[in-house]
Amino acid sequence: MSDSFYITTPIYYVNDRPHIGHAYTTILADVLARYHRLLGDEVFFLTGTDEHGQKVQQAAEKRSISPQAHADETVHRFTELWEKLEVTHNDFIRTTEDRHTEVVQEILQDLYDRGEIYRAEYDGWYDVTSETFVTEKEVEEGGPLEQQPNIIRIQESNYFFRMSKHQEWLIQYIEDHPEFIQPDFRRNETLGFLRKPLTDLCISRPKSRLNWGIELPFDSEFVTYVWFDALVNYISAPGYLRRSEPFDAWWPASIHLIGKDILTTHTVYWPTMLKAMGLPLPEMIFAHGWWLSGAAKMSKSAGNVVNPMDMIDRYGVDPFRYFLISEMTLGQDAAFTEALFVKRFNSDLANDLGNLLNRATNMVCSYCDAKVPTPPDDLYQDGEELELWNQCMAAVDAMETGVRTMKPNQGLQAVLEAVRATNRFFELRQPWTLGKQGETQLLERTLYAGLEALRITSALLKPVMPGCMQELCNRIGMTEPETRLDDLRRPAALTAGLPVTKGRPLFPRIDPVKETSEPPGKKSMNETPDKEPLKEEDGLITFDDFSKVDLRTARILEAEKIEGADRLLKISAMMGSEKRQIVAGIAQHYDPEDLAGKTVVLVANLKPAKIRGIESEGMLLAASKGESLRLVTVEGDLSSGAKIR
Ligand code: MSP
């Protein structure tokens, strides 16, 4: 029977620009969700956006639009990033949706009716920046009042949730359920917080101060304060109070994944709210550490925020996902620097995994007619073959344990160990020599064992690198990586005869020092069979090579068909003040009249050539896949002749 696994991320402030911290929590949740699917669990993975509050209201006012219209625009920053990062959430909740606001209001009304919420006068300090009440002690610690312009004194009526009455119960619950708050030192932190008397929680703001929020159903002069609204997303999304939806199948959640910054709200406010509602608590609240920029916390104000989009554009989605998951020991802080990224990429992906794929596929293509060889019956019976199989199984076990104990990086380490063991196995057996000596049987069982290791690796790494592992599988003839962990434990399950293909390096080595002009060790393409096949770095060009190509923007003036050549168009374009004529094979993809005005990218220093008797002074860049072709264009305002760097 499959288990249900419900995992959540924090819902992110819709006003923020997503940075690597947001990307990390979401990718980690995605990786865990994908692994649990591999384990055969039924998974519900929820993320979303937190859309009420002063900051959204103020940002909208500045733009003279409604807060809802503002949120409707900015939410795309998150949804688009998640799409780009291949995040497989099952639901995306926005706190401005009816399905959420209705639930919040029903809960508020119920708690009010049962005396769990009451009205009282508040006279004290308020921090306008964080929108929170602060204690006398906190104000004192902040220094002289004149130096804290964000702190004001307020007297106002508000509504309070009787959080204090649940204090003893919560302490007992945390002590009885050691797995509830993880890692352990975070549990101690919460228990430390609970050693001081717990106050009641102010859950409202008068509309005179904040009106962009959910109105209290029992007092229309107030809206509910952010946390009482936001935390409820975890139950409103799976359908709490909507009898028709499968709330009971998902609640209690298996894991609320959070950053350490929101520990108290999740381990104190939320459990007491659930207790008052009569609902069971989530099984685990897991707080991960910070991504630091060098040694400093990443923050907008410090200006050291890493934009995930930049990293993805430069290095691709999968290596970025791989780095985040392999580099952070869950719970601890981790440093993000590009140098660290490149180092891990080159060692794990280019040198180890990429190299293994390259070796295995090259040799199968050279010596086994580009087909998965047939495994002998006694494969994996003893010796180094058995050792290799055991190493692969150790990777499967370690990955399963790593996922169940929230240590996915340890699982990844074990998978990379298996990859390295397979490379060592090749070095020991020297299949390139066996091929030359005509030792076909030994050669075939060696290569089969190498491909099997790749079959297992691809399934174990797919949750982290979905696109690259799909590609890797295709190269060894499979349509997709295995979808069940148990299938990985079946030896020699790769079907003989599947077509194996060579291809471009999956993880081309990144040059850590861009300026270097030293060419990477090139090998002859006609190497003799007893040499090791090409490594991943072969086929790379240096930065110097690349900079020889002069790429420029050009604005198309007009285009026309060329008689007798149904693939070609004659195009005239301005490159700065210079007019260029280009013959391009794009007639089957563009009508000539649609091209005028486009800013395209031209290889400007290509030797002129005559095509069908017409002079062509350059080449246009285009992207093509299968039957489709689109020109590379430059968006926005940029005069033509600009150099592409
Ligand atoms: N809206 C609240 C959460 C409500 S949940 C019911 C909120 N939003 S947030 O946009 O500020 O997101 C905070 C979360 O982003 C953190 O808990 C963490 O998951 C992630 N991170 C933000 N910065 C981070 C780092 N520098 N490093 C790692 N993750 C961090 O708080």
XYZ file of C-alpha atoms and ligand atoms in Angstrom, residues 9-17 19-26 48-51 78 95 226-227 229-234 257-263 265-266 270 286 288-293 296-299 305 328 333-334, ligand 1:
87
model
C 7.095 25.251 1.315
C 6.530 28.600 3.014
C 4.281 30.768 0.902
C 6.517 33.564 -0.348
C 5.770 37.265 -0.081
C 4.323 38.107 -3.451
C 5.996 41.505 -3.423
C 9.516 40.070 -3.279
C 11.761 39.198 -6.150
C 16.213 34.867 -4.967
C 18.297 31.827 -4.365
C 16.851 31.317 -0.859
C 13.306 31.010 -2.188
C 14.556 28.852 -5.046
C 16.373 26.594 -2.611
C 13.409 25.808 -0.357
C 11.234 25.120 -3.368
C 2.202 29.482 -3.113
C 2.294 33.166 -2.312
C 1.505 35.298 0.716
C -0.321 38.268 -0.745
C 7.297 32.972 -8.747
C -3.866 33.864 -0.067
C -0.551 38.294 8.212
C 0.423 35.130 10.127
C -3.864 34.361 7.393
C -0.682 32.835 5.932
C -0.306 29.707 8.076
C -3.846 28.609 7.279
C -2.771 28.042 3.639
C -1.453 24.637 4.667
C 9.756 22.792 5.046
C 10.827 26.253 6.219
C 13.883 28.444 6.593
C 15.155 29.050 10.102
C 13.811 32.624 9.999
C 10.226 31.498 10.495
C 10.752 28.896 13.197
C 5.664 31.179 13.803
C 5.643 27.559 12.631
C 0.780 27.275 14.183
C 11.986 21.077 9.246
C 16.884 24.535 6.943
C 19.752 27.003 7.204
C 20.641 30.090 5.205
C 22.382 30.397 1.935
C 25.101 32.906 2.623
C 26.893 35.069 0.134
C 27.200 37.141 4.947
C 23.476 36.485 4.890
C 21.935 37.202 1.546
C 19.578 40.102 1.668
C 21.466 38.478 -3.493
C 23.940 22.133 1.801
C 24.094 27.342 6.655
C 25.976 27.073 3.374
N 5.383 34.728 3.824
C 6.239 34.237 4.842
C 6.045 32.764 5.046
C 4.652 32.339 5.369
S 4.510 30.601 5.470
C 3.024 30.338 6.107
C 7.686 34.483 4.450
N 7.946 34.656 3.168
S 9.371 34.931 2.522
O 9.107 35.276 1.144
O 10.115 35.867 3.279
O 10.104 33.535 2.465
C 10.850 33.102 3.528
C 11.460 31.762 3.176
O 12.331 31.890 2.029
C 12.379 31.236 4.236
O 11.707 30.595 5.266
C 13.228 30.276 3.447
O 12.481 29.129 3.174
C 13.456 31.049 2.164
N 14.664 31.888 2.262
C 14.724 33.242 2.140
N 16.042 33.629 2.204
C 16.840 32.563 2.366
C 18.248 32.323 2.335
N 19.153 33.278 2.228
N 18.672 31.031 2.375
C 17.787 29.976 2.392
N 16.472 30.179 2.397
C 15.951 31.433 2.611
O 8.532 34.471 5.335
